[in-house]
Short mmCIF file of C-alpha atoms in Angstrom, two decimals:
data_model
loop_
_atom_site.label_atom_id
_atom_site.label_comp_id
_atom_site.label_asym_id
_atom_site.label_seq_id
_atom_site.Cartn_x
_atom_site.Cartn_y
_atom_site.Cartn_z
CA MET A 1209 -38.72 -138.58 -36.96
CA ALA A 1210 -39.16 -140.58 -33.79
CA GLU A 1211 -37.09 -143.43 -35.25
CA ASN A 1212 -34.09 -141.11 -35.73
CA LYS A 1213 -34.37 -139.96 -32.13
CA LEU A 1214 -34.47 -143.60 -31.07
CA TYR A 1215 -31.24 -144.34 -32.93
CA ASP A 1216 -29.61 -141.24 -31.43
CA ALA A 1217 -30.61 -142.44 -27.98
CA ALA A 1218 -29.16 -145.88 -28.77
CA VAL A 1219 -25.82 -144.35 -29.81
CA LYS A 1220 -25.67 -142.32 -26.58
CA GLY A 1221 -27.18 -145.02 -24.38
CA ASP A 1222 -29.74 -142.49 -23.15
CA VAL A 1223 -32.33 -144.55 -21.29
CA LYS A 1224 -34.33 -141.44 -20.31
CA SER A 1225 -34.80 -140.49 -23.96
CA LEU A 1226 -35.89 -144.05 -24.72
CA LEU A 1227 -38.53 -143.92 -22.01
CA ASP A 1228 -39.76 -140.53 -23.24
CA LEU A 1229 -40.08 -141.87 -26.78
CA LEU A 1230 -42.00 -144.89 -25.53
CA LYS A 1231 -44.42 -142.60 -23.70
CA GLU A 1232 -45.05 -140.67 -26.91
CA ASP A 1233 -45.24 -143.79 -29.08
CA PRO A 1234 -45.59 -147.13 -27.22
CA LEU A 1235 -45.27 -149.05 -30.51
CA ILE A 1236 -42.00 -147.49 -31.65
CA LEU A 1237 -39.92 -150.58 -30.80
CA ASP A 1238 -42.37 -152.83 -32.61
CA ARG A 1239 -42.41 -150.61 -35.66
CA VAL A 1240 -38.64 -150.23 -35.90
CA SER A 1241 -38.34 -153.96 -36.65
CA PHE A 1242 -40.10 -153.38 -39.96
CA THR A 1243 -38.64 -149.98 -40.89
CA CYS A 1244 -34.93 -150.48 -40.16
CA SER A 1245 -32.83 -151.28 -43.22
CA ASP A 1246 -29.88 -152.81 -41.38
CA LYS A 1247 -29.18 -152.57 -37.67
CA THR A 1248 -31.84 -152.16 -35.01
CA PRO A 1249 -31.40 -149.85 -31.98
CA LEU A 1250 -30.51 -153.01 -30.05
CA HIS A 1251 -27.59 -153.65 -32.43
CA ILE A 1252 -26.42 -150.04 -32.04
CA ALA A 1253 -26.65 -150.05 -28.24
CA THR A 1254 -24.78 -153.36 -28.15
CA ILE A 1255 -21.96 -152.04 -30.34
CA PHE A 1256 -21.46 -149.10 -27.96
CA GLN A 1257 -21.82 -151.38 -24.89
CA HIS A 1258 -24.73 -149.49 -23.37
CA THR A 1259 -25.83 -152.27 -21.03
CA ALA A 1260 -28.67 -150.41 -19.30
CA PHE A 1261 -30.13 -149.34 -22.65
CA VAL A 1262 -30.00 -152.91 -23.94
CA GLN A 1263 -31.68 -154.24 -20.81
CA GLU A 1264 -34.49 -151.70 -21.10
CA ILE A 1265 -35.13 -152.54 -24.77
CA LEU A 1266 -35.21 -156.25 -23.99
CA ARG A 1267 -37.61 -155.66 -21.13
CA ARG A 1268 -39.95 -153.76 -23.46
CA ASN A 1269 -39.55 -155.87 -26.59
CA PRO A 1270 -37.44 -159.06 -26.25
CA LEU A 1271 -38.24 -160.04 -29.85
CA LEU A 1272 -35.77 -157.42 -31.07
CA ALA A 1273 -32.99 -159.80 -29.99
CA ALA A 1274 -33.98 -162.06 -32.88
CA GLU A 1275 -33.51 -159.33 -35.51
CA LEU A 1276 -30.51 -159.76 -37.85
CA ASP A 1277 -28.46 -157.15 -39.71
CA SER A 1278 -27.25 -157.32 -43.32
CA HIS A 1279 -24.55 -159.83 -42.29
CA GLN A 1280 -27.15 -162.05 -40.60
CA SER A 1281 -25.65 -161.11 -37.24
CA SER A 1282 -27.83 -160.66 -34.18
CA SER A 1283 -27.03 -158.38 -31.29
CA LEU A 1284 -25.87 -161.52 -29.44
CA HIS A 1285 -23.28 -162.17 -32.16
CA ILE A 1286 -21.90 -158.65 -31.67
CA ALA A 1287 -21.85 -158.84 -27.87
CA SER A 1288 -20.19 -162.28 -27.96
CA ALA A 1289 -17.45 -161.16 -30.35
CA LYS A 1290 -16.69 -158.05 -28.30
CA GLY A 1291 -16.84 -159.78 -24.92
CA TYR A 1292 -19.72 -157.83 -23.39
CA ALA A 1293 -20.67 -160.39 -20.76
CA GLU A 1294 -23.50 -158.44 -19.10
CA ILE A 1295 -25.19 -157.75 -22.42
CA VAL A 1296 -24.79 -161.41 -23.41
CA LYS A 1297 -26.40 -162.46 -20.15
CA ALA A 1298 -29.34 -160.09 -20.72
CA ILE A 1299 -29.93 -161.25 -24.31
CA VAL A 1300 -29.63 -164.95 -23.47
CA SER A 1301 -32.07 -164.53 -20.58
CA ALA A 1302 -34.59 -162.91 -22.93
CA THR A 1303 -34.10 -165.24 -25.93
CA PRO A 1304 -32.04 -168.39 -25.15
CA ASP A 1305 -32.55 -169.79 -28.67
CA MET A 1306 -30.38 -167.03 -30.15
CA CYS A 1307 -27.33 -169.04 -29.06
CA LEU A 1308 -28.08 -171.22 -32.10
CA ALA A 1309 -28.49 -168.32 -34.55
CA ARG A 1310 -26.03 -168.38 -37.48
CA ASP A 1311 -24.52 -165.42 -39.30
CA CYS A 1312 -23.68 -165.26 -43.02
CA HIS A 1313 -20.67 -167.55 -42.43
CA GLY A 1314 -22.66 -170.10 -40.45
CA ARG A 1315 -21.15 -169.04 -37.12
CA ASN A 1316 -23.17 -168.92 -33.94
CA PRO A 1317 -22.32 -166.65 -30.96
CA LEU A 1318 -20.18 -169.37 -29.35
CA HIS A 1319 -17.98 -169.51 -32.45
CA LEU A 1320 -17.37 -165.76 -32.29
CA ALA A 1321 -16.63 -165.84 -28.55
CA ALA A 1322 -14.15 -168.69 -29.13
CA ILE A 1323 -12.43 -166.94 -32.04
CA ASN A 1324 -11.88 -163.81 -29.96
CA GLY A 1325 -10.97 -165.63 -26.75
CA GLN A 1326 -13.87 -164.18 -24.77
CA VAL A 1327 -13.75 -166.69 -21.93
CA ARG A 1328 -16.32 -165.09 -19.64
CA VAL A 1329 -18.82 -164.73 -22.47
CA PHE A 1330 -18.15 -168.28 -23.64
CA ASN A 1331 -18.88 -169.66 -20.18
CA GLU A 1332 -22.17 -167.76 -20.09
CA LEU A 1333 -23.21 -169.04 -23.51
CA ILE A 1334 -22.23 -172.66 -22.95
CA LYS A 1335 -24.15 -172.65 -19.68
CA ASN A 1336 -27.35 -171.71 -21.49
CA SER A 1337 -27.02 -173.75 -24.67
CA SER A 1338 -25.05 -176.99 -24.68
CA LEU A 1339 -26.48 -177.81 -28.14
CA ALA A 1340 -24.68 -174.87 -29.75
CA VAL A 1341 -21.31 -176.34 -28.75
CA ARG A 1342 -21.58 -179.09 -31.38
CA GLU A 1343 -22.70 -176.80 -34.21
CA LYS A 1344 -20.44 -176.48 -37.26
CA THR A 1345 -19.86 -173.46 -39.51
CA ASP A 1346 -20.66 -173.44 -43.22
CA ARG A 1347 -17.17 -174.84 -43.86
CA GLY A 1348 -17.72 -177.71 -41.45
CA GLN A 1349 -15.52 -176.29 -38.70
CA THR A 1350 -16.30 -177.11 -35.09
CA LEU A 1351 -15.53 -174.94 -32.10
CA LEU A 1352 -12.31 -176.91 -31.64
CA HIS A 1353 -11.22 -176.06 -35.20
CA MET A 1354 -11.82 -172.40 -34.37
CA CYS A 1355 -9.80 -172.62 -31.16
CA VAL A 1356 -6.84 -174.29 -32.90
CA LYS A 1357 -6.91 -171.90 -35.84
CA HIS A 1358 -6.95 -168.82 -33.61
CA GLN A 1359 -4.77 -170.32 -30.83
CA GLN A 1360 -7.42 -170.00 -28.15
CA LEU A 1361 -6.26 -172.84 -25.93
CA GLN A 1362 -8.02 -171.57 -22.84
CA VAL A 1363 -11.41 -171.74 -24.56
CA MET A 1364 -10.50 -175.15 -25.97
CA GLY A 1365 -9.81 -176.38 -22.45
CA ILE A 1366 -13.28 -175.25 -21.37
CA ILE A 1367 -14.86 -177.05 -24.32
CA LEU A 1368 -13.01 -180.29 -23.59
CA CYS A 1369 -14.13 -180.11 -19.96
CA VAL A 1370 -17.73 -180.20 -21.21
CA ILE A 1371 -17.41 -182.44 -24.29
CA ASN A 1372 -14.50 -184.81 -24.82
CA ASP A 1373 -16.07 -187.66 -26.75
CA TYR A 1374 -14.43 -189.43 -29.67
CA GLU A 1375 -16.72 -188.16 -32.45
CA PHE A 1376 -16.49 -184.51 -31.41
CA VAL A 1377 -12.71 -184.46 -30.90
CA ASN A 1378 -12.09 -186.22 -34.24
CA ALA A 1379 -14.68 -184.29 -36.26
CA LYS A 1380 -13.50 -183.18 -39.71
CA ASN A 1381 -14.11 -179.94 -41.60
CA ASP A 1382 -15.04 -179.78 -45.28
CA ASP A 1383 -11.39 -180.39 -46.22
CA GLY A 1384 -11.36 -183.57 -44.16
CA ASP A 1385 -9.01 -182.03 -41.59
CA THR A 1386 -9.29 -182.88 -37.91
CA ILE A 1387 -8.03 -180.41 -35.32
CA LEU A 1388 -4.76 -182.38 -35.28
CA HIS A 1389 -4.25 -181.82 -39.02
CA LEU A 1390 -4.97 -178.13 -38.53
CA ALA A 1391 -2.62 -177.76 -35.55
CA VAL A 1392 0.24 -179.42 -37.46
CA ARG A 1393 -0.38 -177.39 -40.63
CA THR A 1394 -0.33 -174.09 -38.69
CA LYS A 1395 2.82 -175.18 -36.78
CA HIS A 1396 1.08 -174.93 -33.41
CA PHE A 1397 3.29 -177.66 -31.95
CA GLU A 1398 2.39 -176.97 -28.33
CA THR A 1399 -1.25 -177.46 -29.24
CA VAL A 1400 -0.37 -180.77 -30.91
CA GLN A 1401 1.36 -182.02 -27.76
CA TYR A 1402 -1.57 -180.90 -25.63
CA LEU A 1403 -4.08 -182.70 -27.87
CA MET A 1404 -2.03 -185.89 -27.87
CA GLY A 1405 -1.78 -185.88 -24.10
CA THR A 1406 -5.32 -185.01 -23.07
CA THR A 1407 -7.76 -186.12 -25.79
CA GLY A 1408 -8.67 -189.28 -27.69
CA ILE A 1409 -7.40 -187.80 -30.96
CA ASP A 1410 -6.82 -190.30 -33.76
CA VAL A 1411 -3.29 -189.89 -35.18
CA ASN A 1412 -4.14 -192.25 -38.03
CA ALA A 1413 -7.00 -190.09 -39.36
CA LYS A 1414 -6.63 -188.99 -42.99
CA ASN A 1415 -7.96 -185.82 -44.60
CA ALA A 1416 -9.56 -185.46 -48.02
CA ASN A 1417 -6.13 -185.68 -49.69
CA GLY A 1418 -5.29 -188.91 -47.87
CA TYR A 1419 -2.76 -187.25 -45.55
CA THR A 1420 -2.33 -188.03 -41.88
CA ALA A 1421 -1.06 -185.37 -39.47
CA LEU A 1422 2.41 -186.94 -39.73
CA ASP A 1423 2.32 -186.67 -43.52
CA ILE A 1424 1.60 -182.95 -43.21
CA LEU A 1425 4.44 -182.58 -40.70
CA GLU A 1426 6.83 -184.20 -43.18
CA LEU A 1427 6.14 -181.29 -45.55
CA THR A 1428 7.82 -178.93 -43.07
CA PRO A 1429 10.80 -177.07 -44.63
CA THR A 1430 14.13 -178.81 -44.03
CA GLU A 1431 15.60 -175.93 -42.03
CA LEU A 1432 12.88 -176.31 -39.36
CA ARG A 1433 13.21 -180.07 -38.88
CA ASP A 1434 16.05 -180.05 -36.40
CA THR A 1435 14.19 -178.14 -33.71
CA ASN A 1436 13.25 -179.88 -30.47
CA ASN A 1437 9.55 -179.12 -31.01
CA TYR A 1438 9.57 -180.72 -34.44
CA LEU A 1439 11.27 -183.90 -33.22
CA SER A 1440 9.01 -184.16 -30.18
CA VAL A 1441 5.85 -183.72 -32.25
CA LYS A 1442 7.07 -186.20 -34.86
CA ASN A 1443 7.53 -188.79 -32.15
CA CYS A 1444 3.99 -188.14 -30.86
CA LEU A 1445 2.48 -188.50 -34.31
CA GLN A 1446 3.95 -191.90 -35.13
CA PRO A 1447 1.23 -194.23 -36.48
CA LYS A 1448 -0.25 -196.56 -33.88
CA ALA A 1449 -1.53 -200.06 -34.45
CA TYR A 1450 -5.24 -200.09 -33.67
CA ASP A 1451 -4.83 -202.97 -31.24
CA SER A 1452 -2.39 -200.97 -29.14
CA ILE A 1453 -4.31 -197.71 -29.06
CA ASN A 1454 -5.52 -196.58 -25.67
CA PRO A 1455 -9.23 -197.42 -25.21
CA ARG A 1456 -10.04 -193.72 -25.04
CA THR A 1457 -9.05 -193.32 -28.70
CA GLN A 1458 -11.45 -196.05 -29.75
CA PRO A 1459 -14.39 -195.74 -27.38
CA ILE A 1460 -16.79 -197.50 -29.72
CA LYS A 1461 -14.70 -200.70 -29.74
CA TRP A 1462 -13.93 -200.31 -26.03
CA LEU A 1463 -17.59 -199.82 -25.12
CA THR A 1464 -18.59 -202.79 -27.27
CA LYS A 1465 -16.16 -205.03 -25.38
CA LYS A 1466 -17.39 -203.70 -22.03
CA ARG A 1467 -21.00 -204.19 -23.06
CA ASP A 1468 -20.32 -207.78 -24.12
CA ALA A 1469 -18.55 -208.47 -20.82
CA VAL A 1470 -21.43 -207.01 -18.80
CA MET A 1471 -23.90 -209.03 -20.88
CA VAL A 1472 -22.04 -212.28 -20.07
CA VAL A 1473 -21.96 -211.44 -16.35
CA ALA A 1474 -25.66 -210.50 -16.32
CA ILE A 1475 -26.66 -213.73 -18.09
CA LEU A 1476 -24.54 -215.78 -15.70
CA ILE A 1477 -26.08 -214.12 -12.63
CA ALA A 1478 -29.59 -214.51 -14.05
CA THR A 1479 -28.93 -218.23 -14.60
CA MET A 1480 -27.57 -218.62 -11.06
CA ALA A 1481 -30.51 -216.73 -9.54
CA PHE A 1482 -33.05 -218.74 -11.52
CA GLN A 1483 -31.45 -222.02 -10.50
CA ALA A 1484 -31.27 -220.95 -6.84
CA GLY A 1485 -34.93 -219.93 -6.97
CA VAL A 1486 -36.30 -223.19 -8.36
CA THR A 1487 -33.92 -225.39 -6.33
CA PRO A 1488 -33.16 -223.49 -3.10
CA PRO A 1489 -30.36 -224.60 -0.74
CA GLY A 1490 -31.32 -227.72 1.18
CA GLY A 1491 -33.43 -228.99 -1.69
CA VAL A 1492 -37.16 -229.72 -1.67
CA TRP A 1493 -39.32 -232.29 0.07
CA GLN A 1494 -39.53 -235.51 -1.91
CA ASP A 1495 -42.90 -236.63 -0.55
CA ASP A 1496 -45.97 -235.38 1.26
CA ALA A 1497 -45.89 -235.39 5.06
CA THR A 1498 -48.39 -237.65 6.78
CA ASP A 1499 -49.52 -234.75 8.97
CA ASN A 1500 -49.83 -232.41 5.95
CA SER A 1501 -47.07 -230.15 7.34
CA HIS A 1502 -45.44 -230.03 3.93
CA LYS A 1503 -45.93 -231.24 0.38
CA ALA A 1504 -43.59 -232.71 -2.20
CA GLY A 1505 -41.68 -230.07 -4.15
CA GLU A 1506 -41.78 -227.42 -1.41
CA SER A 1507 -38.55 -225.94 -0.07
CA VAL A 1508 -37.05 -227.63 2.98
CA MET A 1509 -35.39 -224.35 3.97
CA ALA A 1510 -38.77 -222.56 4.03
CA TYR A 1511 -39.98 -224.90 6.79
CA LEU A 1512 -36.80 -225.29 8.84
CA HIS A 1513 -35.51 -221.69 8.57
CA PRO A 1514 -38.47 -219.50 7.53
CA LYS A 1515 -36.89 -216.09 8.31
CA ALA A 1516 -33.64 -216.94 6.56
CA TYR A 1517 -35.65 -218.26 3.62
CA GLU A 1518 -37.48 -214.93 3.30
CA ARG A 1519 -34.16 -213.04 3.20
CA PHE A 1520 -32.79 -215.54 0.71
CA ILE A 1521 -35.79 -215.23 -1.63
CA ARG A 1522 -35.79 -211.41 -1.45
CA ALA A 1523 -32.08 -211.13 -2.30
CA ASN A 1524 -32.28 -213.80 -4.98
CA THR A 1525 -35.31 -212.16 -6.62
CA ILE A 1526 -33.60 -208.76 -6.65
CA ALA A 1527 -30.53 -210.31 -8.27
CA PHE A 1528 -32.67 -212.09 -10.87
CA ILE A 1529 -34.80 -209.03 -11.77
CA SER A 1530 -31.86 -206.61 -11.86
CA SER A 1531 -29.79 -208.95 -14.05
CA LEU A 1532 -32.74 -209.32 -16.44
CA SER A 1533 -33.08 -205.52 -16.46
CA THR A 1534 -29.41 -205.22 -17.39
CA ILE A 1535 -29.84 -207.69 -20.25
CA LEU A 1536 -32.92 -205.81 -21.48
CA LEU A 1537 -31.10 -202.46 -21.40
CA LEU A 1538 -28.11 -203.85 -23.28
CA ILE A 1539 -30.15 -205.43 -26.07
CA SER A 1540 -32.46 -202.41 -26.44
CA GLY A 1541 -29.85 -200.37 -28.31
CA LEU A 1542 -29.74 -197.43 -25.91
CA PRO A 1543 -26.79 -195.00 -26.42
CA PHE A 1544 -24.55 -196.11 -23.58
CA ARG A 1545 -21.97 -193.48 -24.47
CA ARG A 1546 -24.25 -191.18 -22.50
CA ARG A 1547 -22.83 -190.91 -19.00
CA LEU A 1548 -26.20 -190.95 -17.25
CA LEU A 1549 -27.15 -194.25 -18.87
CA MET A 1550 -23.75 -195.76 -18.11
CA TRP A 1551 -24.09 -194.64 -14.50
CA SER A 1552 -27.58 -196.20 -14.28
CA LEU A 1553 -26.32 -199.48 -15.73
CA MET A 1554 -23.43 -199.48 -13.28
CA VAL A 1555 -25.75 -198.98 -10.29
CA ILE A 1556 -27.99 -201.84 -11.47
CA MET A 1557 -24.97 -204.15 -11.72
CA TRP A 1558 -23.84 -203.14 -8.23
CA LEU A 1559 -27.29 -204.04 -6.93
CA THR A 1560 -27.17 -207.36 -8.77
CA VAL A 1561 -23.77 -208.37 -7.44
CA THR A 1562 -24.62 -207.24 -3.90
CA SER A 1563 -27.84 -209.28 -3.95
CA ILE A 1564 -25.93 -212.37 -5.04
CA ALA A 1565 -23.47 -211.79 -2.20
CA VAL A 1566 -26.35 -211.56 0.30
CA THR A 1567 -27.88 -214.76 -1.12
CA TYR A 1568 -24.57 -216.55 -0.61
CA ALA A 1569 -24.16 -215.23 2.95
CA VAL A 1570 -27.68 -216.33 3.96
CA SER A 1571 -27.19 -219.81 2.48
CA ILE A 1572 -23.85 -220.32 4.24
CA ASP A 1573 -25.24 -219.07 7.55
CA VAL A 1574 -28.20 -221.47 7.43
CA PHE A 1575 -26.29 -224.61 6.59
CA THR A 1576 -23.21 -224.12 8.75
CA PRO A 1577 -23.13 -226.36 11.86
CA LYS A 1578 -23.69 -224.57 15.18
CA LYS A 1579 -20.17 -225.37 16.38
CA ASP A 1580 -18.69 -223.36 13.49
CA LYS A 1581 -21.21 -220.50 13.39
CA LYS A 1582 -19.33 -218.24 15.80
CA SER A 1583 -16.12 -218.18 13.77
CA LEU A 1584 -18.10 -218.00 10.54
CA GLY A 1585 -20.09 -215.07 11.90
CA HIS A 1586 -16.90 -213.04 12.33
CA VAL A 1587 -15.84 -213.81 8.76
CA ILE A 1588 -19.22 -212.80 7.36
CA GLN A 1589 -19.26 -209.63 9.48
CA ILE A 1590 -15.80 -208.55 8.30
CA GLY A 1591 -16.66 -209.40 4.71
CA LEU A 1592 -19.88 -207.39 4.96
CA ILE A 1593 -18.07 -204.34 6.33
CA VAL A 1594 -15.40 -204.49 3.62
CA TRP A 1595 -18.00 -204.99 0.89
CA CYS A 1596 -20.20 -202.11 2.07
CA SER A 1597 -17.15 -199.85 2.35
CA VAL A 1598 -16.02 -200.61 -1.20
CA MET A 1599 -19.53 -200.15 -2.58
CA GLY A 1600 -19.95 -196.89 -0.67
CA ILE A 1601 -16.67 -195.48 -1.99
CA LEU A 1602 -17.54 -196.48 -5.56
CA LEU A 1603 -21.05 -195.05 -5.29
CA VAL A 1604 -19.92 -191.72 -3.83
CA GLY A 1605 -16.97 -191.41 -6.22
CA ASN A 1606 -19.00 -192.08 -9.35
CA THR A 1607 -21.88 -189.90 -8.16
CA VAL A 1608 -19.46 -187.01 -7.63
CA ARG A 1609 -18.04 -187.55 -11.13
CA LEU A 1610 -21.53 -187.62 -12.62
CA LEU A 1611 -22.51 -184.45 -10.73
CA ASP A 1612 -19.30 -182.69 -11.81
CA TRP A 1613 -19.98 -183.66 -15.45
CA TRP A 1614 -23.56 -182.40 -15.15
CA LEU A 1615 -22.39 -179.06 -13.74
CA GLN A 1616 -19.64 -178.66 -16.34
CA LYS A 1617 -22.19 -179.34 -19.07
CA ARG A 1618 -23.98 -176.23 -17.82
CA GLY A 1619 -20.81 -174.17 -17.69
CA ILE A 1620 -20.17 -174.51 -13.95
CA THR A 1621 -16.62 -175.67 -13.23
CA VAL A 1622 -16.31 -176.93 -9.66
CA TRP A 1623 -12.74 -178.13 -10.08
CA ARG A 1624 -10.29 -177.88 -12.93
CA PRO A 1625 -8.34 -181.02 -13.94
CA ARG A 1626 -4.57 -180.67 -13.72
CA ARG A 1627 -4.17 -181.15 -17.43
CA PHE A 1628 -6.08 -177.89 -18.04
CA ARG A 1629 -4.32 -175.71 -15.46
CA HIS A 1630 -1.53 -174.68 -17.76
CA LEU A 1631 -3.87 -173.37 -20.45
CA ASP A 1632 -3.96 -169.79 -19.15
CA LYS A 1633 -0.16 -169.53 -19.31
CA VAL A 1634 -0.03 -171.12 -22.76
CA ASN A 1635 -2.74 -168.84 -24.12
CA ASN A 1636 -1.11 -165.71 -22.70
CA ARG A 1637 2.25 -166.76 -24.12
CA ASN A 1638 0.71 -167.24 -27.57
CA VAL A 1639 -0.92 -163.80 -27.39
CA ASN A 1640 2.38 -162.20 -26.40
CA GLN A 1641 4.15 -163.93 -29.28
CA GLU A 1642 1.53 -162.65 -31.71
CA GLY A 1643 1.88 -159.13 -30.31
CA ALA A 1644 5.65 -159.27 -30.73
#
């Protein structure tokens, strides 16, 4: 049968035979999806790492990548587990949604790559599907649980470069265990110290049995309690009062305080800008001029210093509108834990504060006597240079951070934080210990 020849070609990776079969029967790849009882030729070629054969099949019939075997595993699951980066790249290019496919244990390809420490494959997958990173298995385990369980610290470092928010780091499995509980239970003390030093892990979290990580550590056999690792980890896991916890461990409370502070500042600036707009510096005319040059209620500054008044009104209006925009954003309930939204809010506040500073400078310049304007001009000039320098540094620095986060979210690491540089050595040491 032609199907048997197709499977033989898949085992051998014989692209020429595949092309010959397609000439004889152009529908053979479409038909095999319905006739195969378990694995498709794409599964077989992937198992034997026949990259060229896989690429040719995907070019002819990319839908075969969505076919599952008896274990609900796709060819992408197999390639990810075995570390076949080129095959993974080909499959993901043809069918990106397969990154979310789950096998019979609820594991997607990223889970299998993490379990087996396939760093290159993991980078390729995370670049194409950031949604799959947050997926849990049927037992409620996240990718971080997998990394801790299988001691894949290098992969864990990559994950934390992309996602290091409070909810993800402190996620619990079906037993109520966080990754800290799991690391302590499996005696991975170096992992515990790493988590305590680089993530917002909650040491006070309790599992389904009501145990904290320290409670689990206390169950360690007596003969192991005198080791340096045990004592060091015990010191790290001491319960912390919630008021003294670093803001990173309680980002919700921290963000709430920051939001309230920004709200107060925005309201204050809006009030100042409104007041300055309706009663500009110098006041307003109290009566109508006999020659109709002005009317009661009009700004004195607009007549005596028209150009300065235009600059004043522009800056004041920008400050007023931007502060109102900030208030509107804060009360609208947008998820400000998203970095892009936080960055946007920060830029709006910079614009608001800068506009208020310009309003102040224009007002002072207009109403300073001529004899003092020269010395005042130097002060304003120096202040303007310093202000623009600070704003420029902040804008560039935060833009670079936002760009780096955006690239890391797509699996592109431009620079590696110092806290992650030791992960390769740690991971290799763990592998050597397991081999011994």
